[in-house]
PDB file of C-alpha atoms in Angstrom:
ATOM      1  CA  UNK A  28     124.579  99.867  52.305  1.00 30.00           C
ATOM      2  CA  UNK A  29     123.810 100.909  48.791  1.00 29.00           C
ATOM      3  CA  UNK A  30     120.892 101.810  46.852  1.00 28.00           C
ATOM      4  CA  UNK A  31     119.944 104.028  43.911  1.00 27.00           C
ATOM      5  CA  UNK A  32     116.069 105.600  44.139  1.00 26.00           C
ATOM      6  CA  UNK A  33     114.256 104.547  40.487  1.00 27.00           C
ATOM      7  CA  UNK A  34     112.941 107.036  38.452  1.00 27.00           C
ATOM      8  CA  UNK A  35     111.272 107.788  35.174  1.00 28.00           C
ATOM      9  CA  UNK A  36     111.310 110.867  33.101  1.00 31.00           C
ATOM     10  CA  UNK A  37     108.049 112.587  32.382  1.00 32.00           C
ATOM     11  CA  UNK A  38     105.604 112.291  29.970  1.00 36.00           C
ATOM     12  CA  UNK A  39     105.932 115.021  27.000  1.00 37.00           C
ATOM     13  CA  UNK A  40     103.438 118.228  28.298  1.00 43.00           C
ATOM     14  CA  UNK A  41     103.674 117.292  31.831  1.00 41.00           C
ATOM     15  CA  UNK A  42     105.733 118.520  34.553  1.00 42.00           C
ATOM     16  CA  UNK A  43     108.320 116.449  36.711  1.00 42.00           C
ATOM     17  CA  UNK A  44     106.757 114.841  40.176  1.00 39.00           C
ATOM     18  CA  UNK A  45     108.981 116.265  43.299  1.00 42.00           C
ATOM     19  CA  UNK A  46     111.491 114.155  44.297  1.00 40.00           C
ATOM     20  CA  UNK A  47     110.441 112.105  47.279  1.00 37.00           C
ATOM     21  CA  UNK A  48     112.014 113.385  50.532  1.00 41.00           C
ATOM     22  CA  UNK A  49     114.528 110.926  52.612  1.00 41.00           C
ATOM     23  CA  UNK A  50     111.310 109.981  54.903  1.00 38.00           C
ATOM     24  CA  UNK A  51     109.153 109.628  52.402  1.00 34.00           C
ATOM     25  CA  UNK A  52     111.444 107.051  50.738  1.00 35.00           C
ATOM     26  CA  UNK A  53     111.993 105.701  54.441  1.00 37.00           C
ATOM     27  CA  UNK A  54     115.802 105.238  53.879  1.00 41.00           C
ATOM     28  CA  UNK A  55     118.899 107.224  53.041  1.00 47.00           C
ATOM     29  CA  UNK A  56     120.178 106.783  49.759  1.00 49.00           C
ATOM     30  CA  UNK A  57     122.754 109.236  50.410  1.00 58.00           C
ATOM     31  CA  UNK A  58     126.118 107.332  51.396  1.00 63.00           C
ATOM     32  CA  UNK A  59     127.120 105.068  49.275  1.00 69.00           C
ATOM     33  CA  UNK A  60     129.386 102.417  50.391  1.00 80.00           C
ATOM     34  CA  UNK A  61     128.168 102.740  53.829  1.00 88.00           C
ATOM     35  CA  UNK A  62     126.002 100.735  56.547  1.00 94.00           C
ATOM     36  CA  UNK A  63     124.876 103.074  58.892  1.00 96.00           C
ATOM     37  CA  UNK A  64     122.966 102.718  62.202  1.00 97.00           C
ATOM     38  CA  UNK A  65     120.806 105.516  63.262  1.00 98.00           C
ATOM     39  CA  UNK A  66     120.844 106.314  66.942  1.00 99.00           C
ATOM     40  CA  UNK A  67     119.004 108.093  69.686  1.00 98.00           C
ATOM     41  CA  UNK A  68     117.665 107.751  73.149  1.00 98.00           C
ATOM     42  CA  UNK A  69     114.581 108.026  75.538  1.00 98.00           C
ATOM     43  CA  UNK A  70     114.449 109.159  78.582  1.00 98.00           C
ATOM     44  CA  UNK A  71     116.959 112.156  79.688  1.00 97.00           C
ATOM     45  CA  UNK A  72     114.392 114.260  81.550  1.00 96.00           C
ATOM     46  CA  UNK A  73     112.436 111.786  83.543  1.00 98.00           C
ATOM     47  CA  UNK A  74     112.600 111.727  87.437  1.00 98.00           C
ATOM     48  CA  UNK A  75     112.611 107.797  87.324  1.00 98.00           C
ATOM     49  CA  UNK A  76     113.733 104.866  85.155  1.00 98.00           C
ATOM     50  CA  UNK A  77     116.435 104.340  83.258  1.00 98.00           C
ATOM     51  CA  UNK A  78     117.412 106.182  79.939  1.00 98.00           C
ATOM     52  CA  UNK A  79     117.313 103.592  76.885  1.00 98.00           C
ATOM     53  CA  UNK A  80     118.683 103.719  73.562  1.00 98.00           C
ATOM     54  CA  UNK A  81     118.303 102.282  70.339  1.00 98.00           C
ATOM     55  CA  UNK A  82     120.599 102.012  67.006  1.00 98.00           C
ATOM     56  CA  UNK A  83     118.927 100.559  63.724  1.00 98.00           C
ATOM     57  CA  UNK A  84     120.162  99.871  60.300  1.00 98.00           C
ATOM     58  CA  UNK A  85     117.459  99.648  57.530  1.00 96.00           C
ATOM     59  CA  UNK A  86     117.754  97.327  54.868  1.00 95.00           C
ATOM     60  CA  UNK A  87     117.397  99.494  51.706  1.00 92.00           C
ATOM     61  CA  UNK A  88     114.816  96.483  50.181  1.00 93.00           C
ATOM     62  CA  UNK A  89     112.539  96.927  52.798  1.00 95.00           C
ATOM     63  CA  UNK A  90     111.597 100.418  53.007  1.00 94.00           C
ATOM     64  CA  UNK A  91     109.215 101.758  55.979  1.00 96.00           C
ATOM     65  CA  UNK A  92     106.650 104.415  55.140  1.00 95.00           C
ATOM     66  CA  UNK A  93     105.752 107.455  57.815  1.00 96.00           C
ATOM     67  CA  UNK A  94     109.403 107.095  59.922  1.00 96.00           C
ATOM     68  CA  UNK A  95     109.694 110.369  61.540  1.00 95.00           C
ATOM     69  CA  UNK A  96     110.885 111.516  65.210  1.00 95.00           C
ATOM     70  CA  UNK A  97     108.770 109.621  67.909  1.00 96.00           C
ATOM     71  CA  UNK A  98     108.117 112.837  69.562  1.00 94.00           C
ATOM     72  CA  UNK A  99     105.650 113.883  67.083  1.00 95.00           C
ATOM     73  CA  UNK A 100     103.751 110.316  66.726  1.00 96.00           C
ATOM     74  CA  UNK A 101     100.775 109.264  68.456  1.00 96.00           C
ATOM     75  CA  UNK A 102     101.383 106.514  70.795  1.00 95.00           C
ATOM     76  CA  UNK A 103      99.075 104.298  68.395  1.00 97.00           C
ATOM     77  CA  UNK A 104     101.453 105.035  65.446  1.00 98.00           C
ATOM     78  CA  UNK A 105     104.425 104.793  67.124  1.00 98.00           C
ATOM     79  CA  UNK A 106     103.513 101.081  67.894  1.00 98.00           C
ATOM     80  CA  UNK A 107     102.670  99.968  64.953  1.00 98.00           C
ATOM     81  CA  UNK A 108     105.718 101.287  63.381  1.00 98.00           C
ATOM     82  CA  UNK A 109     107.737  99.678  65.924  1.00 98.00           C
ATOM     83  CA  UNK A 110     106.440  96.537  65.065  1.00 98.00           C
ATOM     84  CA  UNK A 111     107.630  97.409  61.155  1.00 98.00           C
ATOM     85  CA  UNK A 112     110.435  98.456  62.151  1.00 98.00           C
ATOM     86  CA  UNK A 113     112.098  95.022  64.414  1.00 98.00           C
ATOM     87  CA  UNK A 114     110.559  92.989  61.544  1.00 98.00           C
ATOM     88  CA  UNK A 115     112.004  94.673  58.447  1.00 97.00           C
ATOM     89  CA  UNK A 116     115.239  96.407  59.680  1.00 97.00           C
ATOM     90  CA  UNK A 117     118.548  95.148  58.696  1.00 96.00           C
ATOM     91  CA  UNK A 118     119.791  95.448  62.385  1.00 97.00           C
ATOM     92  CA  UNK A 119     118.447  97.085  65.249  1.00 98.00           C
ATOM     93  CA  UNK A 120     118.895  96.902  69.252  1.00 98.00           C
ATOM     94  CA  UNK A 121     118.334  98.766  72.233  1.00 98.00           C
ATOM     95  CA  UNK A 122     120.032  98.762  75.479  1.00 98.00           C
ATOM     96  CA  UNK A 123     119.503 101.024  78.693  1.00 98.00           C
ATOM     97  CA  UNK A 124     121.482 102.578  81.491  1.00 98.00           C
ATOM     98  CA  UNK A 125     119.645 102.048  85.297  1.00 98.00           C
ATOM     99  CA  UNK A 126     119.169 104.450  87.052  1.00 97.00           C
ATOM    100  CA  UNK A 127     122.170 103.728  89.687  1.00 97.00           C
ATOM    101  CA  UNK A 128     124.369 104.203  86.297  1.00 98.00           C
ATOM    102  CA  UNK A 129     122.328 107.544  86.074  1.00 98.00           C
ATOM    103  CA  UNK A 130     122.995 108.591  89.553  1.00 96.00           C
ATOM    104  CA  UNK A 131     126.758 107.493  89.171  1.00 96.00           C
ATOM    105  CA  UNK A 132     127.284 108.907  86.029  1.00 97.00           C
ATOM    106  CA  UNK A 133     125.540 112.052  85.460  1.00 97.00           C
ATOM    107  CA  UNK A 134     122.610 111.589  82.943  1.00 97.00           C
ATOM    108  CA  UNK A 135     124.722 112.832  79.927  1.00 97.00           C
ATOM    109  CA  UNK A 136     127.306 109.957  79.902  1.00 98.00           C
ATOM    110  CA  UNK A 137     124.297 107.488  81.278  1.00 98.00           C
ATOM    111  CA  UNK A 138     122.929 108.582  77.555  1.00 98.00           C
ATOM    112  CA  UNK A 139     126.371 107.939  75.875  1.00 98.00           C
ATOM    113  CA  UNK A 140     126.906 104.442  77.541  1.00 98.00           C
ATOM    114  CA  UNK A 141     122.994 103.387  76.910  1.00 98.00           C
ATOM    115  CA  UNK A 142     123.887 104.107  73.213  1.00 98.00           C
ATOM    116  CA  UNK A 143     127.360 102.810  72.756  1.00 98.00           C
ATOM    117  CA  UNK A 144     125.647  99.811  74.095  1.00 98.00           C
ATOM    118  CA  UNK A 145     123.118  99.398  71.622  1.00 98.00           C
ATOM    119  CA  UNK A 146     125.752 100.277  68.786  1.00 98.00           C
ATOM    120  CA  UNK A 147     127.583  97.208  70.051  1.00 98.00           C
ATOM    121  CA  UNK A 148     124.937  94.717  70.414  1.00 98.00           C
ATOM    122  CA  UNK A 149     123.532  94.876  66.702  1.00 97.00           C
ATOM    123  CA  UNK A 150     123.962  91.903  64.806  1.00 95.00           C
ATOM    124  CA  UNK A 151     125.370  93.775  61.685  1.00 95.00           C
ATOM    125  CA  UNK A 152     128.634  95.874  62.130  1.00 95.00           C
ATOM    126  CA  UNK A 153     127.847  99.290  60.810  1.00 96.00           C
ATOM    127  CA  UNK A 154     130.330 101.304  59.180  1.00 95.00           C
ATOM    128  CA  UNK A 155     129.221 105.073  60.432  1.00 96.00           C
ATOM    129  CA  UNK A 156     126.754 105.350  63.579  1.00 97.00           C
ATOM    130  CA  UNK A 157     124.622 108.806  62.947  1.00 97.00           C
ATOM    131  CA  UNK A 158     123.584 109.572  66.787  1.00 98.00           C
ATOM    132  CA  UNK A 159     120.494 112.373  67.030  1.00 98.00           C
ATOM    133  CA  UNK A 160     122.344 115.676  68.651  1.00 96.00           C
ATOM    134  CA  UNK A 161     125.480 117.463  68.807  1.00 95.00           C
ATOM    135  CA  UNK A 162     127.421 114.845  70.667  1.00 95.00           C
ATOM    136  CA  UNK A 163     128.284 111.415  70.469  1.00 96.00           C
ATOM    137  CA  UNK A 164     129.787 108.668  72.344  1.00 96.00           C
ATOM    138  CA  UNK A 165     132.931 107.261  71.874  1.00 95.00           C
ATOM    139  CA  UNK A 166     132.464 104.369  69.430  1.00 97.00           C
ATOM    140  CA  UNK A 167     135.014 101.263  67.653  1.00 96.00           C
ATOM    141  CA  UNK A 168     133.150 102.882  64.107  1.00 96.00           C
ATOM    142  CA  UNK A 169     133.431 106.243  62.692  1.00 96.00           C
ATOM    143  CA  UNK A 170     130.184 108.412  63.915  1.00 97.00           C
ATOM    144  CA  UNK A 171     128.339 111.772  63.267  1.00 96.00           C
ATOM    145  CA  UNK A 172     126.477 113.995  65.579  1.00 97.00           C
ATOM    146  CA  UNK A 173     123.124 115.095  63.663  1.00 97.00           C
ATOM    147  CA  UNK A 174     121.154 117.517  65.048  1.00 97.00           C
ATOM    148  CA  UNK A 175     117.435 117.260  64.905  1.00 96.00           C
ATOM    149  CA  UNK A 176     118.324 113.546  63.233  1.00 96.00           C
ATOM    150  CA  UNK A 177     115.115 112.101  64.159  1.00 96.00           C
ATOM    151  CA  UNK A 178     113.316 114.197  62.337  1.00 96.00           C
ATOM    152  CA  UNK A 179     115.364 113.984  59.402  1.00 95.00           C
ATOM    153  CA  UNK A 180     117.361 110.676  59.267  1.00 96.00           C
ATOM    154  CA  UNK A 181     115.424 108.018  58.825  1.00 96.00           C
ATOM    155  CA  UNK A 182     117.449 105.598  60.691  1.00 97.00           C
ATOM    156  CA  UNK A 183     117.506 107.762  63.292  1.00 98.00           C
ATOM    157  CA  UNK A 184     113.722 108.502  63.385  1.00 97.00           C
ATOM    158  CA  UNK A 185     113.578 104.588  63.837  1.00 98.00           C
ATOM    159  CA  UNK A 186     115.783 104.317  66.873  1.00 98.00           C
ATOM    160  CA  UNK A 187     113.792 106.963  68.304  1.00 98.00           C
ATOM    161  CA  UNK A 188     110.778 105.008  68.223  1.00 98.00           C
ATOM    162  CA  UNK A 189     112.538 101.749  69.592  1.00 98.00           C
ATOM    163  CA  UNK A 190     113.703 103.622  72.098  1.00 98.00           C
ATOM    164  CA  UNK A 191     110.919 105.898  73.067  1.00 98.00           C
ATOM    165  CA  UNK A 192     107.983 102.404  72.768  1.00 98.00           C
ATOM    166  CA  UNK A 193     110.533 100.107  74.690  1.00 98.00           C
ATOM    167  CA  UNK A 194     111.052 102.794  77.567  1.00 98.00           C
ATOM    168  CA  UNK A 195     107.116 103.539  78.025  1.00 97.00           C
ATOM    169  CA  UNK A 196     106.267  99.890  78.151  1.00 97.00           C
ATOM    170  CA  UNK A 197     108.615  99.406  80.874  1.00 97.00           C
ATOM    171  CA  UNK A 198     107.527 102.434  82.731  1.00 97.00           C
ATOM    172  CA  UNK A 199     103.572 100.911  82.142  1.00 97.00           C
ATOM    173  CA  UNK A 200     105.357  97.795  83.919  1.00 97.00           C
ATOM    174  CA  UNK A 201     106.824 100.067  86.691  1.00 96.00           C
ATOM    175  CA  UNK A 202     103.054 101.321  87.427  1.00 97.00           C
ATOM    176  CA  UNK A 203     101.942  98.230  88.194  1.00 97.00           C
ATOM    177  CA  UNK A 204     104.656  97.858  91.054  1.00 96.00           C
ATOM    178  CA  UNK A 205     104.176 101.385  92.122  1.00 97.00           C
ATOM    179  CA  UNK A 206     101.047 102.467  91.489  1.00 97.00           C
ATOM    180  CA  UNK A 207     101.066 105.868  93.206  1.00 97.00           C
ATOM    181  CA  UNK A 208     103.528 107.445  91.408  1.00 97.00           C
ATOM    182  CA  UNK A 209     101.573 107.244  88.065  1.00 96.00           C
ATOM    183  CA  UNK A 210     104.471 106.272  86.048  1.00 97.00           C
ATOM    184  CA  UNK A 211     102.209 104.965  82.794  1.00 96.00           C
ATOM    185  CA  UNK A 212     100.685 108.395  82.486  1.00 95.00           C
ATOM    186  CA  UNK A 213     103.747 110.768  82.410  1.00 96.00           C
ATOM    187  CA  UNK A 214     106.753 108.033  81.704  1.00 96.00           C
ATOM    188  CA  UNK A 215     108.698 109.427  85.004  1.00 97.00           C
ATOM    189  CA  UNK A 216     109.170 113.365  83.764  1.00 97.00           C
ATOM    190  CA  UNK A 217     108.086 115.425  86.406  1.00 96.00           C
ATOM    191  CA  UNK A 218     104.668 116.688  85.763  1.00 97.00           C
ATOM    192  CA  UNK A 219     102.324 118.203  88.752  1.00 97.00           C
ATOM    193  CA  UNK A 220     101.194 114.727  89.291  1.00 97.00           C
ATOM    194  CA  UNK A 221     104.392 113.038  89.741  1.00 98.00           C
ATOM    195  CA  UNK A 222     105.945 115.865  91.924  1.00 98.00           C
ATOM    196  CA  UNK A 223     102.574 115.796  94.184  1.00 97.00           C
ATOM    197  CA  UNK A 224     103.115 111.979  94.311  1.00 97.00           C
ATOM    198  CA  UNK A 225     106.883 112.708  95.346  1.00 96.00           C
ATOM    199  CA  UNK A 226     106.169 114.842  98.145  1.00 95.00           C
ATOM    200  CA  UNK A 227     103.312 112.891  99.597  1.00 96.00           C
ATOM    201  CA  UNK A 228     104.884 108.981  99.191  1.00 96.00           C
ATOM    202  CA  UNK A 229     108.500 109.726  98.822  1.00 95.00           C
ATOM    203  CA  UNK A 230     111.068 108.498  96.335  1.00 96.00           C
ATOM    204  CA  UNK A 231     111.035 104.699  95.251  1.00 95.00           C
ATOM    205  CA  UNK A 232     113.953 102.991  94.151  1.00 94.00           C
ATOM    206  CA  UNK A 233     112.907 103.811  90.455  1.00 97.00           C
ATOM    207  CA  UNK A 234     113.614 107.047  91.459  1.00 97.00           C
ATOM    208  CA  UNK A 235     117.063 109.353  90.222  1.00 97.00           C
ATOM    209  CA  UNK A 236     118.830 110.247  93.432  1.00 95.00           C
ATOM    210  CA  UNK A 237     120.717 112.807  91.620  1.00 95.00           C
ATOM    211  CA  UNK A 238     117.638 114.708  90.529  1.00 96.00           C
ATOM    212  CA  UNK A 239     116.834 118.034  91.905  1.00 95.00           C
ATOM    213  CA  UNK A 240     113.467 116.788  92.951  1.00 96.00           C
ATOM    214  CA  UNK A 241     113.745 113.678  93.469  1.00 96.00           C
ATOM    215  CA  UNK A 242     116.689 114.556  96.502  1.00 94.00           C
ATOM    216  CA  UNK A 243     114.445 117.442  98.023  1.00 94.00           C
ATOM    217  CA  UNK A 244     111.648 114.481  98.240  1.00 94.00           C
ATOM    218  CA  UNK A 245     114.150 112.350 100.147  1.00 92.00           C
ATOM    219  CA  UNK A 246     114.545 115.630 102.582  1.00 92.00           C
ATOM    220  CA  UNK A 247     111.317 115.980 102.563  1.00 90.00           C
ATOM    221  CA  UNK A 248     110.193 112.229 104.167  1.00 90.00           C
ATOM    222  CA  UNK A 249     113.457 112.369 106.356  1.00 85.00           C
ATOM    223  CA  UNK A 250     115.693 109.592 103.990  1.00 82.00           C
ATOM    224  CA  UNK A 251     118.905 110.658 103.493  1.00 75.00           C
ATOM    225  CA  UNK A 252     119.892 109.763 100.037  1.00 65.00           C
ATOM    226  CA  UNK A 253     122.076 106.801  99.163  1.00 60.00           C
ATOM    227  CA  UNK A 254     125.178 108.759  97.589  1.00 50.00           C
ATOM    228  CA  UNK A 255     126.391 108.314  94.189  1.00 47.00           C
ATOM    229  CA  UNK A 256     129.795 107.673  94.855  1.00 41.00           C
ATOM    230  CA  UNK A 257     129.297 105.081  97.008  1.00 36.00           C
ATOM    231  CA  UNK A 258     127.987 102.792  93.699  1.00 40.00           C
ATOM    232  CA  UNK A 259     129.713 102.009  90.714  1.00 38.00           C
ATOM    233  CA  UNK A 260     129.128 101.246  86.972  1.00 39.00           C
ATOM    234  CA  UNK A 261     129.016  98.356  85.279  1.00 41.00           C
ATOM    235  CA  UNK A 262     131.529  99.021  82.326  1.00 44.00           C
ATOM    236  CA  UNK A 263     133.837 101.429  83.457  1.00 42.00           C
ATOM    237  CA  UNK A 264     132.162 104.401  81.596  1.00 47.00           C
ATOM    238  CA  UNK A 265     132.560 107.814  82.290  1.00 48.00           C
ATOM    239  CA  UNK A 266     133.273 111.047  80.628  1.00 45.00           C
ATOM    240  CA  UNK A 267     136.086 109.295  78.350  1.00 45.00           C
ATOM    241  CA  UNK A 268     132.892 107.740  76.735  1.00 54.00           C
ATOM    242  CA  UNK A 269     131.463 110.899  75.575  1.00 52.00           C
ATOM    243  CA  UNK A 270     132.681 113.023  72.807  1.00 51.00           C
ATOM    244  CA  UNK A 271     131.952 116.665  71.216  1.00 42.00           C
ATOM    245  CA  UNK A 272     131.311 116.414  67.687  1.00 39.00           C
ATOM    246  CA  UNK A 273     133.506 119.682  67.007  1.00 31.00           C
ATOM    247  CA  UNK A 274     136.200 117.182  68.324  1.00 31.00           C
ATOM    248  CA  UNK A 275     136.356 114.221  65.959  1.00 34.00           C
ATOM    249  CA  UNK A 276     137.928 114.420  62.148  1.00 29.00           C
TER     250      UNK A 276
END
């Protein structure tokens, strides 16, 4: 996409206003020529659930004011900017990988196939996918590794909040299958509450077998773990899908 920030020189006497920062703006201005999709993901850490992603392009004439990483948002905020953010955006989707893909995979190219997926799925073909971190998945479009993005990219800072609101919602929905576990207060990361909950109930099927945790709870109860070689992914991913960002031109 391209754009060009208006601006007016000052009145005689008075000094120039500061330049607006990239967030303040609530789009990049900064790569002409280029559609780019901001990317990032929810859910690494957690014990249970899947890990989601989300890639958004903005459209440049419909700017969104107070975009910013979704880790520093109240929940209230980061719902009401969601809502901006699938009604004004260009482009945006968000995919997931389960948590057999997690347990299959190893939750670092679980990450990289949840976002690939959402780069594919958008409506709009970008031309340069800016993924939050230093590594990205291997992508049909030319990417970047930022680090810290979603606090500085505003694309990124809306995929974080797609992904981040669409991942607690469905953990809120887990809750009300599984109500011991506590899912809608801690999302699935492994707080006192949820490990307490682990030892005394056990692992669901929400759970990540390949967590540290998560397998001692399994010992624990008496249930040998289902093993993680005996399932499959969907899509053929593995670590061919992942790639350093020292390692691309």
């Amino acid at each position: 996409m391209t754009g060009r920030a208006a601006s007016r020189g000052p009145k005689s006497g008075r000094p120039p206003r500061a330049k607006p920062t990239l967030a303040q703006q609530g789009l990049s201005f900064d790569l002409p020529g280029e559609i780019v999709c901001g990317v990032d993901e929810a859910g690494r850490g957690p014990l249970a659930g899947p890990v989601t992603a989300a890639a958004v392009i903005l459209d440049p004439a419909r700017p969104i004011e107070g975009l910013d990483d979704s880790k520093v948002l109240s929940a209230k905020k980061r719902e009401a900017l969601y809502d901006a953010i699938v009604e004004r955006a260009l482009a945006w989707c968000v995919a997931s990988a389960s948590v057999e893909e997690i347990d299959t995979l190893n939750i670092l190219h679980a990450t990289m196939l949840a976002m690939r997926r959402a780069v594919e799925g958008l409506g709009v073909t970008p031309t340069l996918a800016r993924i939050d971190g230093n590594r990205c998945p291997v992508l049909a479009v030319r990417s970047e590794a930022v680090i810290g993005g979603d606090a500085l990219v505003p694309s990124i800072s809306a995929a974080s909040i797609l992904a981040k609101v669409t991942r607690d919602r469905l953990l809120v929905e887990l809750h009300r299958a599984f109500p011991v576990y506590g899912f809608d207060a801690h999302a699935g990361y492994g707080t006192p509450q949820h490990l307490a909950a682990l030892r005394e109930h056990g692992p669901c099927a929400h759970h990540r077998r390949s967590f540290a945790p998560v397998r001692e709870a399994f010992v624990l109860h008496g249930l040998p773990p289902a093993s993680p070689a005996a399932r499959h992914p969907t899509d053929g991913a593995g670590p061919a899908d992942v790639a350093d960002a020292s390692a691309r031109a």
